[in-house]
Short mmCIF file of C-alpha atoms in Angstrom, two decimals:
data_model
loop_
_atom_site.label_atom_id
_atom_site.label_comp_id
_atom_site.label_asym_id
_atom_site.label_seq_id
_atom_site.Cartn_x
_atom_site.Cartn_y
_atom_site.Cartn_z
CA MET A 28 0.00 0.00 -0.01
CA LYS A 29 3.01 2.31 0.28
CA ARG A 30 2.96 2.63 -3.50
CA PHE A 31 -0.33 4.52 -3.29
CA ASN A 32 0.65 6.74 -0.34
CA LEU A 33 -2.73 6.38 1.37
CA VAL A 34 -1.68 8.35 4.45
CA GLY A 35 -0.25 11.20 2.42
CA ASN A 36 -3.47 11.38 0.39
CA ASN A 37 -5.58 11.33 3.57
CA THR A 38 -7.46 8.13 2.70
CA THR A 39 -7.80 4.50 3.84
CA VAL A 40 -8.01 1.09 2.24
CA ARG A 41 -11.71 0.87 3.13
CA THR A 42 -12.46 4.22 1.51
CA GLU A 43 -10.51 3.34 -1.63
CA VAL A 44 -12.28 -0.03 -1.96
CA ILE A 45 -15.70 1.58 -1.55
CA ALA A 46 -14.72 4.23 -4.10
CA GLY A 47 -13.59 1.52 -6.51
CA PHE A 48 -16.89 -0.34 -6.20
CA THR A 49 -18.78 2.94 -6.66
CA THR A 50 -16.91 3.85 -9.85
CA PHE A 51 -17.27 0.32 -11.25
CA LEU A 52 -20.99 0.16 -10.61
CA SER A 53 -21.38 3.57 -12.25
CA MET A 54 -19.57 2.61 -15.47
CA VAL A 55 -20.09 -1.16 -15.74
CA TYR A 56 -22.89 -0.52 -18.28
CA ILE A 57 -20.17 -0.10 -20.91
CA VAL A 58 -19.45 -3.85 -20.79
CA PHE A 59 -22.83 -4.47 -22.41
CA VAL A 60 -23.65 -1.16 -24.11
CA ASN A 61 -20.41 -1.09 -26.10
CA PRO A 62 -20.86 -4.60 -27.58
CA THR A 63 -24.47 -3.76 -28.44
CA ILE A 64 -23.45 -0.62 -30.37
CA LEU A 65 -20.46 -2.18 -32.15
CA GLN A 66 -22.42 -5.33 -32.96
CA SER A 67 -24.45 -3.10 -35.30
CA ALA A 68 -21.17 -2.46 -37.15
CA GLY A 69 -20.66 -6.18 -37.64
CA ILE A 70 -18.29 -7.03 -34.75
CA PRO A 71 -19.45 -10.16 -32.86
CA PHE A 72 -20.92 -9.34 -29.41
CA ASP A 73 -18.61 -11.70 -27.48
CA GLN A 74 -15.54 -10.28 -29.24
CA VAL A 75 -16.42 -6.72 -28.22
CA PHE A 76 -17.40 -7.89 -24.71
CA MET A 77 -13.90 -9.24 -24.12
CA ALA A 78 -12.17 -6.36 -25.96
CA THR A 79 -14.04 -3.84 -23.79
CA ILE A 80 -12.92 -5.52 -20.57
CA ILE A 81 -9.32 -5.98 -21.75
CA ALA A 82 -9.02 -2.32 -22.78
CA ALA A 83 -10.57 -1.18 -19.49
CA VAL A 84 -8.27 -3.36 -17.37
CA VAL A 85 -5.09 -2.35 -19.22
CA GLY A 86 -5.84 1.37 -19.18
CA THR A 87 -7.13 1.46 -15.61
CA PHE A 88 -4.16 -0.49 -14.22
CA ILE A 89 -1.72 1.88 -15.97
CA MET A 90 -3.62 4.80 -14.41
CA ALA A 91 -3.39 3.07 -11.02
CA PHE A 92 0.25 2.06 -10.91
CA ALA A 93 1.91 4.65 -13.13
CA ALA A 94 -0.09 7.77 -12.26
CA ASN A 95 -1.69 6.83 -8.91
CA TYR A 96 -5.05 8.45 -9.75
CA PRO A 97 -8.58 7.09 -9.00
CA ILE A 98 -9.55 7.42 -12.65
CA ALA A 99 -10.92 4.55 -14.73
CA ILE A 100 -10.38 3.96 -18.45
CA ALA A 101 -12.70 2.15 -20.87
CA PRO A 102 -13.96 2.39 -24.46
CA GLY A 103 -15.78 5.71 -24.76
CA MET A 104 -19.43 6.39 -25.45
CA GLY A 105 -19.87 8.56 -28.53
CA LEU A 106 -16.66 7.21 -29.98
CA ASN A 107 -18.31 3.80 -30.38
CA ALA A 108 -21.33 5.41 -32.05
CA TYR A 109 -19.01 7.29 -34.42
CA PHE A 110 -17.22 4.01 -35.20
CA ALA A 111 -20.54 2.38 -36.11
CA SER A 112 -21.58 5.38 -38.20
CA VAL A 113 -18.34 5.26 -40.24
CA VAL A 114 -18.90 1.58 -41.00
CA GLY A 115 -22.53 2.17 -41.93
CA SER A 116 -22.22 5.39 -43.90
CA GLN A 117 -19.10 4.51 -45.91
CA GLY A 118 -19.83 0.83 -46.49
CA LEU A 119 -16.54 -0.26 -44.94
CA SER A 120 -15.76 -3.44 -43.04
CA TYR A 121 -15.32 -3.11 -39.31
CA GLN A 122 -11.79 -4.53 -39.74
CA ILE A 123 -10.77 -1.46 -41.76
CA VAL A 124 -12.23 0.97 -39.22
CA LEU A 125 -10.47 -0.94 -36.41
CA GLY A 126 -7.31 -0.21 -38.39
CA THR A 127 -8.00 3.53 -38.11
CA VAL A 128 -8.44 3.16 -34.34
CA PHE A 129 -5.12 1.29 -34.14
CA ILE A 130 -3.26 4.02 -36.06
CA ALA A 131 -4.93 6.75 -34.01
CA GLY A 132 -3.89 4.88 -30.86
CA LEU A 133 -0.26 4.73 -31.98
CA LEU A 134 -0.28 8.47 -32.74
CA PHE A 135 -1.94 9.03 -29.40
CA MET A 136 0.87 7.13 -27.65
CA LEU A 137 3.55 9.11 -29.47
CA LEU A 138 1.92 12.39 -28.43
CA SER A 139 1.70 11.14 -24.85
CA LEU A 140 5.45 10.49 -24.81
CA THR A 141 6.00 14.19 -25.50
CA ASN A 142 5.07 17.15 -23.31
CA PHE A 143 2.32 18.17 -25.71
CA ARG A 144 -0.69 17.03 -23.68
CA GLU A 145 0.84 18.27 -20.43
CA LYS A 146 1.43 21.67 -22.05
CA LEU A 147 -2.17 21.60 -23.25
CA ILE A 148 -3.46 21.11 -19.69
CA GLU A 149 -1.25 23.96 -18.45
CA ALA A 150 -2.39 26.18 -21.33
CA ILE A 151 -6.06 25.83 -20.46
CA PRO A 152 -7.04 28.93 -18.42
CA ASN A 153 -8.73 28.46 -15.05
CA SER A 154 -12.08 29.76 -16.23
CA LEU A 155 -12.18 27.09 -18.96
CA LYS A 156 -11.05 24.40 -16.52
CA TYR A 157 -13.94 25.27 -14.20
CA GLY A 158 -16.28 25.50 -17.17
CA ILE A 159 -15.17 22.07 -18.40
CA THR A 160 -15.57 20.53 -14.95
CA SER A 161 -19.00 22.04 -14.46
CA GLY A 162 -20.08 21.17 -18.00
CA ILE A 163 -19.14 17.55 -17.41
CA GLY A 164 -21.12 17.71 -14.17
CA LEU A 165 -24.25 18.94 -15.94
CA PHE A 166 -23.66 16.44 -18.75
CA ILE A 167 -23.58 13.43 -16.45
CA ALA A 168 -26.51 14.84 -14.45
CA PHE A 169 -28.52 14.94 -17.70
CA ILE A 170 -27.43 11.35 -18.41
CA GLY A 171 -28.60 10.37 -14.93
CA LEU A 172 -31.95 12.13 -15.38
CA GLU A 173 -32.50 10.36 -18.73
CA MET A 174 -31.49 7.00 -17.30
CA ALA A 175 -33.91 7.61 -14.43
CA GLY A 176 -36.78 8.33 -16.78
CA ILE A 177 -37.19 11.77 -15.20
CA LEU A 178 -36.02 13.55 -18.35
CA ASP A 179 -37.36 12.55 -21.76
CA LYS A 180 -35.97 14.39 -24.77
CA THR A 181 -38.47 12.66 -27.06
CA ALA A 182 -41.52 13.93 -25.14
CA GLU A 183 -43.94 15.92 -27.31
CA GLU A 184 -44.69 18.40 -24.53
CA GLY A 185 -41.87 19.49 -22.24
CA LEU A 186 -38.97 17.32 -21.22
CA ILE A 187 -40.41 15.60 -18.15
CA GLY A 188 -40.75 11.84 -18.46
CA ASP A 189 -43.38 9.55 -16.98
CA LEU A 190 -42.70 9.92 -13.24
CA SER A 191 -45.15 7.12 -12.48
CA SER A 192 -43.11 4.55 -14.42
CA PRO A 193 -41.34 1.82 -12.40
CA THR A 194 -37.90 3.10 -13.48
CA ALA A 195 -38.64 6.68 -12.46
CA LEU A 196 -40.15 5.62 -9.12
CA LEU A 197 -37.16 3.38 -8.33
CA SER A 198 -34.75 6.15 -9.36
CA LEU A 199 -36.50 8.72 -7.22
CA SER A 200 -36.50 6.27 -4.29
CA GLY A 201 -32.78 5.63 -4.75
CA LEU A 202 -32.13 9.36 -5.08
CA THR A 203 -34.04 10.09 -1.86
CA ILE A 204 -32.25 7.34 0.06
CA THR A 205 -28.82 8.48 -1.12
CA LEU A 206 -29.56 12.13 -0.35
CA ILE A 207 -30.60 11.20 3.18
CA LEU A 208 -27.36 9.22 3.64
CA LEU A 209 -25.31 12.15 2.34
CA ALA A 210 -27.17 14.63 4.55
CA ARG A 211 -26.39 12.39 7.54
CA ASN A 212 -22.70 12.27 6.50
CA VAL A 213 -22.76 8.49 6.20
CA LYS A 214 -19.38 7.17 4.95
CA GLY A 215 -19.74 5.56 1.51
CA ALA A 216 -23.22 7.03 1.04
CA LEU A 217 -23.18 6.78 -2.76
CA PHE A 218 -22.18 3.10 -2.75
CA ILE A 219 -24.61 2.20 0.04
CA GLY A 220 -27.37 4.03 -1.81
CA MET A 221 -26.71 1.94 -4.92
CA ILE A 222 -26.72 -1.31 -2.98
CA ILE A 223 -30.05 -0.47 -1.26
CA THR A 224 -31.52 0.53 -4.62
CA ALA A 225 -30.31 -2.74 -6.14
CA PHE A 226 -32.06 -4.72 -3.39
CA ILE A 227 -35.28 -2.77 -3.95
CA ALA A 228 -34.97 -3.39 -7.69
CA TYR A 229 -34.52 -7.11 -7.08
CA PHE A 230 -37.50 -7.49 -4.78
CA THR A 231 -39.75 -5.38 -7.01
CA GLY A 232 -38.85 -7.48 -10.04
CA GLN A 233 -36.98 -4.73 -11.88
CA MET A 234 -33.64 -6.53 -11.69
CA PRO A 235 -34.42 -10.22 -12.20
CA PHE A 236 -31.74 -12.89 -12.44
CA GLU A 237 -32.61 -15.48 -15.05
CA GLY A 238 -31.72 -18.98 -13.92
CA GLY A 239 -29.93 -17.94 -10.77
CA ILE A 240 -26.41 -16.50 -10.74
CA PRO A 241 -24.27 -18.81 -12.86
CA VAL A 242 -20.53 -18.47 -13.09
CA GLY A 243 -18.79 -19.56 -16.26
CA LEU A 244 -15.67 -19.15 -18.36
CA PRO A 245 -15.55 -15.91 -20.37
CA PRO A 246 -15.62 -15.93 -24.19
CA ALA A 247 -12.26 -16.38 -25.92
CA PRO A 248 -10.75 -13.04 -27.03
CA VAL A 249 -10.07 -12.36 -30.72
CA PHE A 250 -6.72 -10.80 -31.60
CA MET A 251 -5.65 -8.68 -34.61
CA ASP A 252 -8.98 -8.79 -36.44
CA MET A 253 -8.21 -5.67 -38.43
CA ASN A 254 -7.20 -4.42 -41.87
CA ILE A 255 -4.59 -1.67 -41.65
CA PHE A 256 -3.87 -1.63 -45.39
CA GLY A 257 -7.53 -0.85 -46.07
CA VAL A 258 -7.13 2.39 -44.10
CA PHE A 259 -4.69 3.74 -46.66
CA SER A 260 -6.40 2.30 -49.75
CA ASN A 261 -9.61 4.03 -48.69
CA SER A 262 -7.79 7.25 -47.63
CA LEU A 263 -9.42 7.29 -44.18
CA TYR A 264 -7.13 10.01 -42.83
CA ILE A 265 -10.00 12.21 -41.66
CA VAL A 266 -11.39 9.29 -39.66
CA ILE A 267 -8.01 8.83 -37.97
CA PHE A 268 -7.90 12.57 -37.25
CA ALA A 269 -11.45 12.47 -35.85
CA PHE A 270 -10.69 9.59 -33.49
CA LEU A 271 -7.42 11.21 -32.42
CA LEU A 272 -8.81 14.69 -31.86
CA VAL A 273 -11.98 13.68 -30.04
CA THR A 274 -10.13 11.19 -27.82
CA ILE A 275 -7.46 13.76 -26.90
CA PHE A 276 -9.98 16.36 -25.84
CA ASP A 277 -12.48 13.94 -24.33
CA THR A 278 -9.77 12.48 -22.09
CA THR A 279 -8.01 15.76 -21.38
CA GLY A 280 -11.30 17.41 -20.43
CA THR A 281 -12.31 14.49 -18.24
CA LEU A 282 -8.89 14.34 -16.53
CA VAL A 283 -9.05 18.05 -15.79
CA GLY A 284 -12.60 17.71 -14.50
CA VAL A 285 -11.88 14.76 -12.21
CA ALA A 286 -8.56 16.25 -11.10
CA GLU A 287 -10.22 19.53 -10.17
CA GLN A 288 -12.91 17.71 -8.22
CA GLY A 289 -10.36 15.55 -6.37
CA GLY A 290 -7.97 18.42 -5.70
CA PHE A 291 -5.14 16.85 -7.73
CA MET A 292 -4.32 19.95 -9.77
CA LYS A 293 -1.23 21.84 -8.52
CA ASN A 294 -0.78 25.43 -9.73
CA GLY A 295 -2.74 24.72 -12.88
CA SER A 296 -0.83 21.54 -13.79
CA LEU A 297 -1.48 17.85 -13.19
CA PRO A 298 1.31 15.89 -11.45
CA ASN A 299 2.20 12.62 -13.23
CA ALA A 300 0.26 13.92 -16.23
CA LYS A 301 2.34 12.01 -18.76
CA SER A 302 1.61 8.67 -17.10
CA ALA A 303 -2.08 9.50 -16.73
CA LEU A 304 -2.36 10.54 -20.35
CA MET A 305 -0.52 7.43 -21.53
CA ALA A 306 -3.13 5.18 -19.91
CA ASP A 307 -5.92 5.90 -22.37
CA ALA A 308 -3.49 5.90 -25.31
CA VAL A 309 -2.31 2.37 -24.50
CA ALA A 310 -5.91 1.28 -23.80
CA THR A 311 -7.02 2.60 -27.20
CA THR A 312 -4.24 0.75 -29.03
CA THR A 313 -4.81 -2.44 -27.05
CA GLY A 314 -8.57 -2.28 -27.50
CA SER A 315 -8.24 -1.97 -31.28
CA LEU A 316 -6.11 -5.11 -31.36
CA PHE A 317 -8.95 -7.08 -29.72
CA GLY A 318 -11.89 -5.38 -31.43
CA THR A 319 -13.25 -2.19 -29.89
CA SER A 320 -13.42 1.57 -30.46
CA PRO A 321 -11.12 4.14 -28.75
CA SER A 322 -10.84 4.31 -24.95
CA THR A 323 -11.02 7.37 -22.78
CA ALA A 324 -10.97 8.45 -19.14
CA TYR A 325 -14.45 7.97 -17.72
CA ILE A 326 -16.47 10.81 -16.28
CA GLU A 327 -18.07 8.21 -13.98
CA SER A 328 -14.75 8.24 -12.10
CA THR A 329 -16.18 11.31 -10.38
CA THR A 330 -18.54 9.02 -8.47
CA GLY A 331 -15.56 7.23 -6.90
CA VAL A 332 -13.83 10.53 -6.14
CA ALA A 333 -17.04 11.78 -4.54
CA ALA A 334 -17.05 8.58 -2.44
CA GLY A 335 -13.56 9.47 -1.16
CA GLY A 336 -11.23 7.82 -3.69
CA ARG A 337 -7.92 9.66 -3.89
CA THR A 338 -5.30 7.15 -5.14
CA GLY A 339 -4.63 4.47 -7.70
CA LEU A 340 -5.91 1.84 -5.27
CA THR A 341 -9.42 2.90 -6.31
CA SER A 342 -8.45 2.18 -9.93
CA VAL A 343 -6.95 -1.19 -8.95
CA VAL A 344 -10.29 -2.17 -7.44
CA VAL A 345 -12.08 -1.05 -10.62
CA GLY A 346 -9.70 -3.07 -12.79
CA MET A 347 -10.09 -6.18 -10.62
CA LEU A 348 -13.86 -5.90 -10.76
CA PHE A 349 -13.72 -5.70 -14.55
CA ILE A 350 -11.72 -8.94 -14.54
CA VAL A 351 -14.27 -10.56 -12.22
CA SER A 352 -17.08 -9.35 -14.47
CA MET A 353 -15.81 -11.72 -17.17
CA PHE A 354 -17.01 -14.62 -15.03
CA PHE A 355 -20.17 -13.03 -13.55
CA SER A 356 -21.73 -11.61 -16.66
CA PRO A 357 -25.36 -12.28 -15.54
CA ILE A 358 -24.90 -10.18 -12.40
CA VAL A 359 -23.11 -7.41 -14.26
CA LYS A 360 -25.74 -7.44 -16.98
CA ALA A 361 -28.55 -7.21 -14.41
CA ILE A 362 -27.01 -4.11 -12.80
CA ALA A 363 -26.01 -2.60 -16.14
CA THR A 364 -29.52 -3.03 -17.52
CA THR A 365 -31.17 -1.49 -14.44
CA PRO A 366 -30.42 2.22 -14.95
CA ALA A 367 -32.25 3.29 -11.80
CA ILE A 368 -29.38 1.92 -9.69
CA THR A 369 -26.70 4.26 -11.01
CA ALA A 370 -28.85 7.18 -12.18
CA PRO A 371 -29.18 8.78 -8.69
CA VAL A 372 -25.40 8.77 -8.25
CA LEU A 373 -24.85 10.56 -11.57
CA ILE A 374 -27.46 13.18 -10.68
CA ILE A 375 -25.84 13.85 -7.29
CA VAL A 376 -22.27 13.93 -8.61
CA GLY A 377 -23.36 16.55 -11.13
CA CYS A 378 -24.05 18.79 -8.14
CA PHE A 379 -20.59 18.11 -6.70
CA MET A 380 -18.88 19.00 -9.96
CA ILE A 381 -20.39 22.44 -10.54
CA GLU A 382 -18.78 23.73 -7.34
CA GLY A 383 -15.97 25.20 -9.46
CA LEU A 384 -18.37 27.78 -10.91
CA SER A 385 -17.95 29.77 -7.72
CA ARG A 386 -14.30 30.33 -8.71
CA VAL A 387 -15.03 31.74 -12.16
CA ASP A 388 -14.45 35.49 -12.41
CA TRP A 389 -18.04 36.35 -13.43
CA LYS A 390 -17.38 40.09 -13.35
CA THR A 391 -14.83 39.78 -16.20
CA PHE A 392 -16.92 38.98 -19.26
CA ASP A 393 -14.09 37.65 -21.47
CA GLU A 394 -13.35 35.09 -18.71
CA SER A 395 -16.92 34.23 -17.75
CA PHE A 396 -18.56 33.82 -21.16
CA PRO A 397 -16.26 31.02 -22.44
CA ALA A 398 -16.89 29.11 -19.20
CA TYR A 399 -20.64 29.71 -19.60
CA ALA A 400 -20.58 28.61 -23.25
CA THR A 401 -18.66 25.43 -22.36
CA LEU A 402 -21.09 24.76 -19.52
CA LEU A 403 -24.09 25.01 -21.85
CA ALA A 404 -22.64 23.17 -24.84
CA MET A 405 -21.73 19.86 -23.16
CA PRO A 406 -25.17 18.80 -21.92
CA LEU A 407 -27.05 20.37 -24.86
CA THR A 408 -24.92 18.63 -27.50
CA SER A 409 -24.36 15.48 -25.40
CA SER A 410 -20.66 15.74 -26.19
CA ILE A 411 -17.75 16.63 -23.92
CA ALA A 412 -15.55 17.24 -26.97
CA THR A 413 -18.03 19.65 -28.54
CA GLY A 414 -18.25 21.61 -25.29
CA ILE A 415 -14.47 21.83 -25.15
CA ALA A 416 -14.43 22.99 -28.78
CA VAL A 417 -16.87 25.80 -28.00
CA GLY A 418 -14.72 26.89 -25.05
CA PHE A 419 -11.48 26.75 -27.02
CA ILE A 420 -12.97 28.84 -29.82
CA SER A 421 -14.74 31.43 -27.67
CA TYR A 422 -11.94 32.08 -25.17
CA PRO A 423 -9.23 33.38 -27.55
CA LEU A 424 -11.90 35.14 -29.62
CA MET A 425 -13.18 37.04 -26.58
CA LYS A 426 -9.66 37.94 -25.50
CA LEU A 427 -8.75 39.18 -28.97
CA VAL A 428 -11.75 41.49 -29.30
CA SER A 429 -11.21 42.82 -25.76
CA GLY A 430 -7.57 43.69 -26.56
CA LYS A 431 -6.08 40.97 -24.32
CA GLY A 432 -4.89 38.57 -27.00
CA LYS A 433 -1.38 38.33 -25.56
CA GLN A 434 -2.77 36.72 -22.41
CA VAL A 435 -3.78 33.63 -24.41
CA HIS A 436 -1.36 30.71 -24.76
CA TRP A 437 -0.40 30.10 -28.40
CA LEU A 438 -1.69 26.52 -28.23
CA LEU A 439 -5.21 27.83 -27.69
CA TYR A 440 -5.04 29.83 -30.94
CA ILE A 441 -3.93 26.76 -32.87
CA PHE A 442 -6.68 24.58 -31.50
CA ALA A 443 -9.27 27.30 -31.95
CA VAL A 444 -8.55 27.26 -35.68
CA ILE A 445 -8.52 23.44 -35.76
CA PHE A 446 -11.83 23.25 -33.95
CA VAL A 447 -13.47 25.81 -36.24
CA ILE A 448 -12.40 23.80 -39.30
CA TYR A 449 -13.40 20.55 -37.65
CA LEU A 450 -16.86 21.75 -36.58
CA LEU A 451 -17.51 23.17 -40.06
CA PHE A 452 -16.51 20.11 -42.06
CA THR A 453 -16.72 17.12 -39.75
CA PRO A 454 -19.58 16.08 -37.45
CA MET A 455 -18.36 15.73 -33.86
CA ALA A 456 -18.56 12.28 -32.32
#
């Protein structure tokens, strides 16, 4: 345990284990959602199931042992949908598109070996960092509200869902229970709230186990099912660029958000940033070798941080639980397919994450508006990367027109131009 410096980070083994369980339960849906999405692109379900777990374990363990952060890695939502859309819209085989992910992963690793991504984090002004953190908070709160059935974007009148539905009632019950536990300062309130909600779901028939709780051997992984030569013969350079760009900013934004929430940022920089940023790069490359879309740092890691996770031991627990999930797929599937269990946690963590808004200089318009724009864009577009793009474009623009252009780091100008071009000619994932 000395490796994780629990005492120095003011935490305990018990707290880290609870935080690990909390993060895992919040993100375990990806084990089944990712295969479902990529199956539509032609990749066999079992292949993606194993690839998802392998990528998550590799990336999360690197984050744990190399960077010592309570941040989990797994194939990213949005990126998997973009993968499927490329296969469907361009009539390509999934093996060719996996080749683009592999190449993007290699480029990602090369960039992570340099100081580029660290410099990028340091170049992001505080107002944007707080805007990104808060935007992610609102984004995951919206996800939680949709999962709970409280918010319905397809509703003809308003956005309120059917609050009398079993899912909404269970979610509201879980939310109430968890809020009471938090108000009473109960240690591990988020995790305990999920467990109580899971028991309620089981006894009300919303989380049934078919045929008991069998344990079996996991499916055999498939290795190197890709076509790299097809990437070049089909000139899929823009697809590589899209995967690379969105993954860089998705992960960078999430790392900044989680780091701000956990208090890991030191004078605007992230200690051990290179190791942390290498984790998702290696996971992306590894995942492509076994059959999945790019990996990213997970915003659900904020649930573990909110539960007290402060070191890589939290990530070790997450990685171990992913390994265990290979053998207990019926249990994992039951939890993953019962959104009311994790929805309350996402809603509550959204509240924790917007705390940074109090530190935005609201009286200085060229500082406050980019944070505000970022805050709005993430939940409204359902994309962390799009929100970051809006912030990166608006911040240097506002500074230029207010005569403060020299205060902006040159990297922000470069990415502002890139994002403008990208948003004009390429749909964001």
